[in-house]
PDB file of C-alpha atoms and ligand atoms in Angstrom:
ATOM      1  CA  MET A   1     -19.819 -52.331 -52.776  1.00  0.00           C
ATOM      2  CA  SER A   2     -21.296 -48.701 -53.232  1.00  0.00           C
ATOM      3  CA  GLY A   3     -18.060 -47.068 -51.740  1.00  0.00           C
ATOM      4  CA  THR A   4     -15.683 -48.675 -54.185  1.00  0.00           C
ATOM      5  CA  THR A   5     -13.594 -46.179 -56.129  1.00  0.00           C
ATOM      6  CA  GLY A   6     -11.571 -46.185 -58.911  1.00  0.00           C
ATOM      7  CA  ASN A   7      -8.283 -46.501 -57.300  1.00  0.00           C
ATOM      8  CA  ARG A   8      -9.652 -49.381 -55.365  1.00  0.00           C
ATOM      9  CA  LYS A   9     -10.868 -51.313 -58.428  1.00  0.00           C
ATOM     10  CA  ILE A  10      -7.439 -50.936 -59.682  1.00  0.00           C
ATOM     11  CA  GLY A  11      -5.941 -52.337 -56.606  1.00  0.00           C
ATOM     12  CA  ARG A  12      -8.371 -55.297 -56.530  1.00  0.00           C
ATOM     13  CA  MET A  13      -6.830 -56.037 -60.366  1.00  0.00           C
ATOM     14  CA  LEU A  14      -3.375 -55.857 -59.491  1.00  0.00           C
ATOM     15  CA  LEU A  15      -4.297 -58.319 -56.416  1.00  0.00           C
ATOM     16  CA  LEU A  16      -5.827 -60.460 -58.684  1.00  0.00           C
ATOM     17  CA  ALA A  17      -3.073 -60.663 -61.424  1.00  0.00           C
ATOM     18  CA  ALA A  18      -0.502 -61.107 -58.821  1.00  0.00           C
ATOM     19  CA  ALA A  19      -2.392 -63.904 -57.370  1.00  0.00           C
ATOM     20  CA  ALA A  20      -2.662 -65.585 -61.020  1.00  0.00           C
ATOM     21  CA  ALA A  21       1.048 -64.880 -61.754  1.00  0.00           C
ATOM     22  CA  LEU A  22       1.839 -66.646 -58.665  1.00  0.00           C
ATOM     23  CA  THR A  23      -0.202 -69.658 -59.374  1.00  0.00           C
ATOM     24  CA  LEU A  24       1.215 -69.953 -62.913  1.00  0.00           C
ATOM     25  CA  SER A  25       4.870 -70.015 -61.868  1.00  0.00           C
ATOM     26  CA  ALA A  26       3.906 -72.242 -58.777  1.00  0.00           C
ATOM     27  CA  ALA A  27       2.242 -75.181 -60.608  1.00  0.00           C
ATOM     28  CA  PRO A  28       4.638 -76.267 -63.028  1.00  0.00           C
ATOM     29  CA  ARG A  29       7.383 -76.081 -60.225  1.00  0.00           C
ATOM     30  CA  LEU A  30       5.175 -78.439 -58.126  1.00  0.00           C
ATOM     31  CA  SER A  31       4.745 -80.727 -60.653  1.00  0.00           C
ATOM     32  CA  ALA A  32       8.164 -81.227 -61.826  1.00  0.00           C
ATOM     33  CA  HIS A  33       9.128 -81.933 -58.305  1.00  0.00           C
ATOM     34  CA  GLY A  34       6.804 -84.428 -57.886  1.00  0.00           C
ATOM     35  CA  ASN A  35       8.156 -86.109 -61.150  1.00  0.00           C
ATOM     36  CA  VAL A  36      11.619 -86.385 -59.995  1.00  0.00           C
ATOM     37  CA  THR A  37      11.839 -87.110 -56.391  1.00  0.00           C
ATOM     38  CA  PRO A  38      11.329 -90.717 -55.629  1.00  0.00           C
ATOM     39  CA  GLN A  39       9.418 -91.409 -52.520  1.00  0.00           C
ATOM     40  CA  ALA A  40      11.214 -93.280 -49.754  1.00  0.00           C
ATOM     41  CA  VAL A  41       9.702 -96.493 -48.886  1.00  0.00           C
ATOM     42  CA  ASP A  42       9.533 -98.255 -45.623  1.00  0.00           C
ATOM     43  CA  THR A  43      10.884-101.490 -45.753  1.00  0.00           C
ATOM     44  CA  THR A  44      11.876-102.666 -42.530  1.00  0.00           C
ATOM     45  CA  ALA A  45       8.796-105.043 -42.180  1.00  0.00           C
ATOM     46  CA  LEU A  46      10.739-106.983 -44.811  1.00  0.00           C
ATOM     47  CA  PRO A  47      13.645-109.661 -43.926  1.00  0.00           C
ATOM     48  CA  ASP A  48      16.827-108.045 -44.777  1.00  0.00           C
ATOM     49  CA  ILE A  49      18.688-109.308 -47.740  1.00  0.00           C
ATOM     50  CA  ALA A  50      21.783-111.812 -47.167  1.00  0.00           C
ATOM     51  CA  PRO A  51      24.753-111.521 -47.950  1.00  0.00           C
ATOM     52  CA  SER A  52      24.041-107.467 -47.421  1.00  0.00           C
ATOM     53  CA  ASN A  53      21.518-105.210 -48.643  1.00  0.00           C
ATOM     54  CA  GLU A  54      24.198-103.251 -50.901  1.00  0.00           C
ATOM     55  CA  THR A  55      25.134-106.713 -52.914  1.00  0.00           C
ATOM     56  CA  TRP A  56      22.178-106.384 -55.509  1.00  0.00           C
ATOM     57  CA  LEU A  57      20.790-110.371 -55.948  1.00  0.00           C
ATOM     58  CA  THR A  58      19.511-110.949 -59.361  1.00  0.00           C
ATOM     59  CA  HIS A  59      16.313-113.167 -58.397  1.00  0.00           C
ATOM     60  CA  ASN A  60      13.813-112.134 -56.343  1.00  0.00           C
ATOM     61  CA  PRO A  61      14.046-113.271 -52.479  1.00  0.00           C
ATOM     62  CA  TYR A  62      10.657-112.349 -51.696  1.00  0.00           C
ATOM     63  CA  ARG A  63       8.477-114.101 -54.258  1.00  0.00           C
ATOM     64  CA  GLY A  64       5.105-114.867 -52.968  1.00  0.00           C
ATOM     65  CA  ASN A  65       5.757-112.965 -49.876  1.00  0.00           C
ATOM     66  CA  ALA A  66       2.291-111.068 -48.808  1.00  0.00           C
ATOM     67  CA  LYS A  67       4.157-108.578 -46.811  1.00  0.00           C
ATOM     68  CA  ALA A  68       6.288-107.480 -50.003  1.00  0.00           C
ATOM     69  CA  ILE A  69       3.480-107.592 -52.122  1.00  0.00           C
ATOM     70  CA  GLU A  70       1.468-105.195 -49.920  1.00  0.00           C
ATOM     71  CA  ILE A  71       4.355-102.763 -49.423  1.00  0.00           C
ATOM     72  CA  GLY A  72       5.424-103.229 -53.032  1.00  0.00           C
ATOM     73  CA  ALA A  73       1.971-102.216 -54.123  1.00  0.00           C
ATOM     74  CA  SER A  74       2.201 -98.743 -52.352  1.00  0.00           C
ATOM     75  CA  ALA A  75       5.952 -98.220 -53.508  1.00  0.00           C
ATOM     76  CA  TYR A  76       4.521 -98.765 -57.056  1.00  0.00           C
ATOM     77  CA  GLY A  77       2.029 -96.227 -56.837  1.00  0.00           C
ATOM     78  CA  GLN A  78       4.381 -93.636 -55.283  1.00  0.00           C
ATOM     79  CA  ASN A  79       7.315 -94.494 -57.732  1.00  0.00           C
ATOM     80  CA  CYS A  80       6.182 -95.816 -61.114  1.00  0.00           C
ATOM     81  CA  ALA A  81       2.786 -95.406 -61.513  1.00  0.00           C
ATOM     82  CA  ARG A  82       3.112 -92.005 -62.914  1.00  0.00           C
ATOM     83  CA  CYS A  83       4.836 -93.428 -65.747  1.00  0.00           C
ATOM     84  CA  HIS A  84       3.817 -96.864 -66.022  1.00  0.00           C
ATOM     85  CA  GLY A  85       0.377 -96.274 -65.251  1.00  0.00           C
ATOM     86  CA  LEU A  86      -2.223 -96.976 -62.289  1.00  0.00           C
ATOM     87  CA  ASP A  87      -2.187-100.298 -61.152  1.00  0.00           C
ATOM     88  CA  ALA A  88       0.554-101.301 -63.417  1.00  0.00           C
ATOM     89  CA  ILE A  89      -1.789-100.825 -66.599  1.00  0.00           C
ATOM     90  CA  SER A  90       0.159 -98.757 -69.083  1.00  0.00           C
ATOM     91  CA  GLY A  91      -1.509 -95.431 -70.569  1.00  0.00           C
ATOM     92  CA  GLY A  92       1.343 -95.611 -73.207  1.00  0.00           C
ATOM     93  CA  ILE A  93       4.270 -93.441 -72.052  1.00  0.00           C
ATOM     94  CA  ALA A  94       6.213 -96.112 -70.611  1.00  0.00           C
ATOM     95  CA  PRO A  95       6.283-100.329 -71.194  1.00  0.00           C
ATOM     96  CA  ASP A  96       3.293-102.219 -69.609  1.00  0.00           C
ATOM     97  CA  LEU A  97       4.866-103.748 -66.659  1.00  0.00           C
ATOM     98  CA  ARG A  98       2.726-106.572 -66.204  1.00  0.00           C
ATOM     99  CA  LEU A  99       3.975-108.064 -69.562  1.00  0.00           C
ATOM    100  CA  LEU A 100       7.314-108.983 -67.710  1.00  0.00           C
ATOM    101  CA  GLU A 101       8.477-112.541 -67.671  1.00  0.00           C
ATOM    102  CA  LEU A 102       7.676-114.186 -64.581  1.00  0.00           C
ATOM    103  CA  GLY A 103      10.530-115.921 -62.668  1.00  0.00           C
ATOM    104  CA  ASP A 104      14.005-115.543 -62.605  1.00  0.00           C
ATOM    105  CA  SER A 105      14.424-114.309 -66.157  1.00  0.00           C
ATOM    106  CA  GLY A 106      11.980-111.484 -65.745  1.00  0.00           C
ATOM    107  CA  ASP A 107      13.795-110.875 -62.270  1.00  0.00           C
ATOM    108  CA  GLU A 108      17.025-110.155 -64.120  1.00  0.00           C
ATOM    109  CA  TRP A 109      15.848-107.825 -66.316  1.00  0.00           C
ATOM    110  CA  PHE A 110      13.385-105.936 -63.925  1.00  0.00           C
ATOM    111  CA  VAL A 111      16.141-105.176 -61.301  1.00  0.00           C
ATOM    112  CA  GLN A 112      18.710-103.954 -64.152  1.00  0.00           C
ATOM    113  CA  ARG A 113      15.978-101.172 -65.179  1.00  0.00           C
ATOM    114  CA  PHE A 114      15.201-100.636 -61.268  1.00  0.00           C
ATOM    115  CA  GLN A 115      18.622 -99.979 -60.332  1.00  0.00           C
ATOM    116  CA  HIS A 116      19.979 -98.266 -63.199  1.00  0.00           C
ATOM    117  CA  GLY A 117      16.933 -96.746 -64.953  1.00  0.00           C
ATOM    118  CA  SER A 118      17.358 -96.209 -68.868  1.00  0.00           C
ATOM    119  CA  VAL A 119      19.563 -93.567 -70.579  1.00  0.00           C
ATOM    120  CA  ARG A 120      20.113 -93.675 -73.980  1.00  0.00           C
ATOM    121  CA  GLU A 121      22.071 -91.350 -76.160  1.00  0.00           C
ATOM    122  CA  GLY A 122      22.263 -88.852 -73.240  1.00  0.00           C
ATOM    123  CA  LYS A 123      18.344 -89.051 -72.675  1.00  0.00           C
ATOM    124  CA  VAL A 124      16.724 -90.212 -69.724  1.00  0.00           C
ATOM    125  CA  TYR A 125      14.065 -92.403 -70.294  1.00  0.00           C
ATOM    126  CA  MET A 126      13.842 -93.882 -66.896  1.00  0.00           C
ATOM    127  CA  PRO A 127      15.642 -92.428 -64.044  1.00  0.00           C
ATOM    128  CA  PRO A 128      17.693 -94.639 -61.865  1.00  0.00           C
ATOM    129  CA  MET A 129      15.763 -96.006 -58.761  1.00  0.00           C
ATOM    130  CA  GLY A 130      18.504 -98.266 -56.999  1.00  0.00           C
ATOM    131  CA  GLU A 131      20.139 -95.761 -54.771  1.00  0.00           C
ATOM    132  CA  VAL A 132      17.259 -93.961 -53.616  1.00  0.00           C
ATOM    133  CA  LEU A 133      14.733 -96.624 -52.984  1.00  0.00           C
ATOM    134  CA  GLY A 134      17.181 -99.509 -52.231  1.00  0.00           C
ATOM    135  CA  GLN A 135      16.679-103.142 -53.216  1.00  0.00           C
ATOM    136  CA  LYS A 136      14.332-104.283 -50.655  1.00  0.00           C
ATOM    137  CA  ALA A 137      11.796-101.843 -52.187  1.00  0.00           C
ATOM    138  CA  GLY A 138      12.695-102.844 -55.714  1.00  0.00           C
ATOM    139  CA  TRP A 139      12.102-106.592 -54.940  1.00  0.00           C
ATOM    140  CA  ALA A 140       8.833-105.791 -53.055  1.00  0.00           C
ATOM    141  CA  ILE A 141       7.311-103.856 -56.336  1.00  0.00           C
ATOM    142  CA  ARG A 142       8.596-106.760 -58.253  1.00  0.00           C
ATOM    143  CA  THR A 143       6.818-109.300 -55.998  1.00  0.00           C
ATOM    144  CA  TRP A 144       3.403-107.016 -56.189  1.00  0.00           C
ATOM    145  CA  LEU A 145       4.184-106.911 -60.153  1.00  0.00           C
ATOM    146  CA  GLU A 146       4.186-110.425 -60.525  1.00  0.00           C
ATOM    147  CA  THR A 147       0.409-110.579 -59.169  1.00  0.00           C
ATOM    148  CA  LYS A 148      -0.551-108.617 -61.800  1.00  0.00           C
ATOM    149  CA  HIS A 149       0.930-110.467 -64.585  1.00  0.00           C
ATOM    150  CA  THR A 150      -0.877-110.878 -67.756  1.00  0.00           C
ATOM    151  CA  ASP A 151       0.357-112.290 -71.229  1.00  0.00           C
ATOM    152  CA  GLU A 152      -1.727-110.256 -73.380  1.00  0.00           C
TER     153      GLU A 152
HETATM  154  C1  HEC B   1       9.901 -90.826 -65.587  1.00  0.00           C
HETATM  155  C2  HEC B   1       9.028 -92.178 -65.941  1.00  0.00           C
HETATM  156  C3  HEC B   1       9.314 -93.451 -65.457  1.00  0.00           C
HETATM  157  C4  HEC B   1       9.405 -93.842 -64.104  1.00  0.00           C
HETATM  158  C5  HEC B   1       9.150 -92.488 -62.838  1.00  0.00           C
HETATM  159  C6  HEC B   1       9.803 -95.373 -63.958  1.00  0.00           C
HETATM  160  N1  HEC B   1      10.000 -95.541 -65.069  1.00  0.00           N
HETATM  161 FE1  HEC B   1      10.418 -97.617 -65.740  1.00  0.00          FE
HETATM  162  N2  HEC B   1      10.736 -97.167 -67.613  1.00  0.00           N
HETATM  163  C7  HEC B   1      10.125 -95.891 -68.289  1.00  0.00           C
HETATM  164  C8  HEC B   1      10.427 -95.881 -69.585  1.00  0.00           C
HETATM  165  C9  HEC B   1      10.285 -94.854 -70.547  1.00  0.00           C
HETATM  166  C10 HEC B   1      10.819 -97.218 -69.944  1.00  0.00           C
HETATM  167  C11 HEC B   1      11.446 -97.528 -71.063  1.00  0.00           C
HETATM  168  C12 HEC B   1      13.015 -97.194 -71.204  1.00  0.00           C
HETATM  169  C13 HEC B   1      13.516 -97.531 -72.657  1.00  0.00           C
HETATM  170  O1  HEC B   1      12.713 -97.626 -73.623  1.00  0.00           O
HETATM  171  O2  HEC B   1      15.085 -97.771 -72.908  1.00  0.00           O
HETATM  172  C14 HEC B   1      11.016 -98.020 -68.867  1.00  0.00           C
HETATM  173  C15 HEC B   1      11.330 -99.391 -68.415  1.00  0.00           C
HETATM  174  C16 HEC B   1      11.261-100.078 -67.467  1.00  0.00           C
HETATM  175  C17 HEC B   1      11.532-101.480 -67.200  1.00  0.00           C
HETATM  176  C18 HEC B   1      11.484-102.261 -68.317  1.00  0.00           C
HETATM  177  C19 HEC B   1      10.469-102.922 -69.288  1.00  0.00           C
HETATM  178  C20 HEC B   1      10.639-103.686 -70.352  1.00  0.00           C
HETATM  179  O3  HEC B   1       9.693-104.025 -70.770  1.00  0.00           O
HETATM  180  O4  HEC B   1      11.668-103.725 -70.932  1.00  0.00           O
HETATM  181  C21 HEC B   1      11.219-101.897 -66.051  1.00  0.00           C
HETATM  182  C22 HEC B   1      11.313-103.222 -65.428  1.00  0.00           C
HETATM  183  C23 HEC B   1      11.173-100.686 -65.426  1.00  0.00           C
HETATM  184  N3  HEC B   1      10.651 -99.381 -66.030  1.00  0.00           N
HETATM  185  C24 HEC B   1      10.517-100.341 -63.934  1.00  0.00           C
HETATM  186  C25 HEC B   1      10.199 -99.370 -63.295  1.00  0.00           C
HETATM  187  C26 HEC B   1       9.772 -99.480 -61.661  1.00  0.00           C
HETATM  188  C27 HEC B   1       9.934-100.397 -61.176  1.00  0.00           C
HETATM  189  C28 HEC B   1       9.591 -97.992 -61.545  1.00  0.00           C
HETATM  190  C29 HEC B   1       9.336 -97.285 -60.220  1.00  0.00           C
HETATM  191  C30 HEC B   1      10.330 -97.734 -59.047  1.00  0.00           C
HETATM  192  C31 HEC B   1       9.642 -97.276 -62.667  1.00  0.00           C
HETATM  193  N4  HEC B   1      10.028 -98.004 -63.710  1.00  0.00           N
HETATM  194  C32 HEC B   1       9.607 -95.869 -62.864  1.00  0.00           C
HETATM  195  C33 HEC B   1       9.617 -94.792 -67.708  1.00  0.00           C
HETATM  196  C34 HEC B   1       9.878 -94.729 -65.984  1.00  0.00           C
END
């Protein structure tokens, strides 16, 4: 670098500063985006829900279904883990979903939250997921969650 002149040094510094500014402005946008966009879930391998996929059931039609458990695990990882914790073990930001009641009574509460999220006094605690992900994905996640259930 024996030929470096003062001007070239200033040029490099400006370039570095510009790169730093770009990184700073891009980073928050990327993470904010990742936080709000639900990731579509491929549920074609699961049986359709009767009478129609648009009518929301209150009980899990897939309970114990191995394919639903597999799809649910990945759908949870993509859409719920950032708040409810990896492998459904809550880090404290949101309730620990392993504690949800098993069976029909837990189903009803689960699907209510999945479909509508939680909004209190205008503040979004959990975004609604029903419209975007659909109930087949919802029940797949519920099916997987039941395999993680704990009472403690
Ligand atoms: C942006 C963070 C966030 C994401 C993403 C999120 N949740 Fe939640 N969830 C919350 C919070 C916070 C609550 C507690 C709401 C309250 O206190 O009103 C909650 C509550 C729930 C409840 C009720 C739990 C209880 O014990 O009462 C269920 C069920 C639930 N979420 C399921 C899901 C599922 C399934 C997904 C993924 C499809 C998901 N959530 C994605 C933040 C989130």
